[in-house]
PDB file of C-alpha atoms in Angstrom:
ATOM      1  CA  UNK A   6       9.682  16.516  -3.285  1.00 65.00           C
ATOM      2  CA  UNK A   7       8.481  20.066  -3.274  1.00 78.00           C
ATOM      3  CA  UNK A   8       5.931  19.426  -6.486  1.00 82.00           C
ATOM      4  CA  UNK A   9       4.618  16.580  -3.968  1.00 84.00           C
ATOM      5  CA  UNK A  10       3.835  19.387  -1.280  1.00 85.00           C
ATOM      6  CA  UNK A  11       2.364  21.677  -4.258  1.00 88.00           C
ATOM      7  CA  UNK A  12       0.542  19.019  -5.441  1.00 87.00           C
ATOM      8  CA  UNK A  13      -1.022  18.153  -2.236  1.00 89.00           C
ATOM      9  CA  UNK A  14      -1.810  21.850  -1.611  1.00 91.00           C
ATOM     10  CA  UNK A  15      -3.588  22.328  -5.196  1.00 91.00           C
ATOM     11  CA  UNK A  16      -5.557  19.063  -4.382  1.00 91.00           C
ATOM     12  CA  UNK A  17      -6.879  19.762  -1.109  1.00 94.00           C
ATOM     13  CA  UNK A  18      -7.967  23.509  -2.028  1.00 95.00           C
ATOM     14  CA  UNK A  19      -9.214  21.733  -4.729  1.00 93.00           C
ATOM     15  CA  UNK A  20     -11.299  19.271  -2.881  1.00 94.00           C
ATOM     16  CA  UNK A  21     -12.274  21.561  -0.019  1.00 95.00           C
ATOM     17  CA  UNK A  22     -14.039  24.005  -2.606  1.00 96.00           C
ATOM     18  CA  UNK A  23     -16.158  21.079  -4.104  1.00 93.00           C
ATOM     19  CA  UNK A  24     -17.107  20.108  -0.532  1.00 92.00           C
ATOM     20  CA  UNK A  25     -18.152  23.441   0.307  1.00 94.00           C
ATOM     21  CA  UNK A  26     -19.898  24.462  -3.122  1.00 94.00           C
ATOM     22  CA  UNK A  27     -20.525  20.716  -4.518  1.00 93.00           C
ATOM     23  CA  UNK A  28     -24.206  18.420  -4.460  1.00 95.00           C
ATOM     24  CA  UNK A  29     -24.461  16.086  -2.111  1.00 95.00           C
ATOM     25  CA  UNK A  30     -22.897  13.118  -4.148  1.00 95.00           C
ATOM     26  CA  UNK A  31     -19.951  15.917  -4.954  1.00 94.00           C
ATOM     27  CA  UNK A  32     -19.181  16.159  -0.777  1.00 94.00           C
ATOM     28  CA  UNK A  33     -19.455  12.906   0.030  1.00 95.00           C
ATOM     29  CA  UNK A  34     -16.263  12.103  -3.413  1.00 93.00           C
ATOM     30  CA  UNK A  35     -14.730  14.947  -1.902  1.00 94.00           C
ATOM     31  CA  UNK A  36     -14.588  13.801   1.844  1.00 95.00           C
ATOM     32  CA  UNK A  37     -13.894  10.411   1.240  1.00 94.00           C
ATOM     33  CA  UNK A  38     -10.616  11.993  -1.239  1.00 94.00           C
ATOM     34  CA  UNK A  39     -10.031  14.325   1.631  1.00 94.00           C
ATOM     35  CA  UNK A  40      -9.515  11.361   3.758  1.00 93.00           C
ATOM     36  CA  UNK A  41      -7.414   9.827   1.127  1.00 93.00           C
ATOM     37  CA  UNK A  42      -5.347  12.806   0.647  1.00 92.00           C
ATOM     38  CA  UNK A  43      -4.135  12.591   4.256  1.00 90.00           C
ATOM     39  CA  UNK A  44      -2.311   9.473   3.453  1.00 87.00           C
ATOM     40  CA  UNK A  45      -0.261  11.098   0.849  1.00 85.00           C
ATOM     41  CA  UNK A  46       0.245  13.837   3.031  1.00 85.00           C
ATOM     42  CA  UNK A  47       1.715  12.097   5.890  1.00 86.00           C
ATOM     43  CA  UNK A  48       3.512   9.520   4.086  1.00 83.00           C
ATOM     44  CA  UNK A  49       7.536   9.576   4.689  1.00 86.00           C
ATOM     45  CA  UNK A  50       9.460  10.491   1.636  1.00 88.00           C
ATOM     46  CA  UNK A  51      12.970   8.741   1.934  1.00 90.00           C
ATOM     47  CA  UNK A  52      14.338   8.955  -1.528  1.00 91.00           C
ATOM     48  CA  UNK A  53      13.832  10.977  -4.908  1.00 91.00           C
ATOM     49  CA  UNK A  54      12.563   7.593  -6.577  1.00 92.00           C
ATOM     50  CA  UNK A  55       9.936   6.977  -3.691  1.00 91.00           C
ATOM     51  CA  UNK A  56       9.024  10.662  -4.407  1.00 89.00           C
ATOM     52  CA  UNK A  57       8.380   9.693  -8.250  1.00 90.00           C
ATOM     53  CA  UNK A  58       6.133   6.708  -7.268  1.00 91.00           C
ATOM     54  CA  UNK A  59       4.399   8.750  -4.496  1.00 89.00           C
ATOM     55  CA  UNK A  60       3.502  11.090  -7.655  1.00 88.00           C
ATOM     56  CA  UNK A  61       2.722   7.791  -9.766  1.00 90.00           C
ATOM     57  CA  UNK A  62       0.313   6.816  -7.259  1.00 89.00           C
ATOM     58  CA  UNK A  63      -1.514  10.379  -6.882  1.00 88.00           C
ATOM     59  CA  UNK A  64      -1.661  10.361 -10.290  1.00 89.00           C
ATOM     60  CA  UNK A  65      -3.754   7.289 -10.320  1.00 89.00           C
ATOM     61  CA  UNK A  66      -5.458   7.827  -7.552  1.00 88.00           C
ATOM     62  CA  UNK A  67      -6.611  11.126  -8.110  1.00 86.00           C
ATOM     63  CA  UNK A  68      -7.039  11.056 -11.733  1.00 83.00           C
ATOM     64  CA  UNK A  69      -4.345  13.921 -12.642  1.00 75.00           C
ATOM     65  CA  UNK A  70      -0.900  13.956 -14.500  1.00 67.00           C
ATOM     66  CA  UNK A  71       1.892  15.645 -13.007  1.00 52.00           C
TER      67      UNK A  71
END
């Protein structure tokens, strides 16, 4: 569940830098993932397999392998 937490962290430092450095189409991706992100973020992690799919999901979502 930790790597969900690093994950998160990489993703949103990530993000943030594109919306602060990025075009205009680049910010508006980056908010709208921001936004997005926050989900993941808050989401309740009961079990080690609801853990794997949150990473599935992230994965898919965000374009990224874990």
């Amino acid at each position: 569940m930790n790597q969900i937490l690093f994950k998160v962290v990489e993703l949103e430092e990530r993000l943030r830098a594109t919306l602060e450095n990025g075009g205009p189409i680049d910010r508006i991706v980056s908010e709208a993932q921001l936004k997005t992100l926050d989900f993941f973020k808050y989401h309740p992690i009961r079990s080690h397999e609801e853990a794997h799919e949150l990473l599935t999901a992230m994965d898919l979502v965000f374009g990224i392998k874990s």
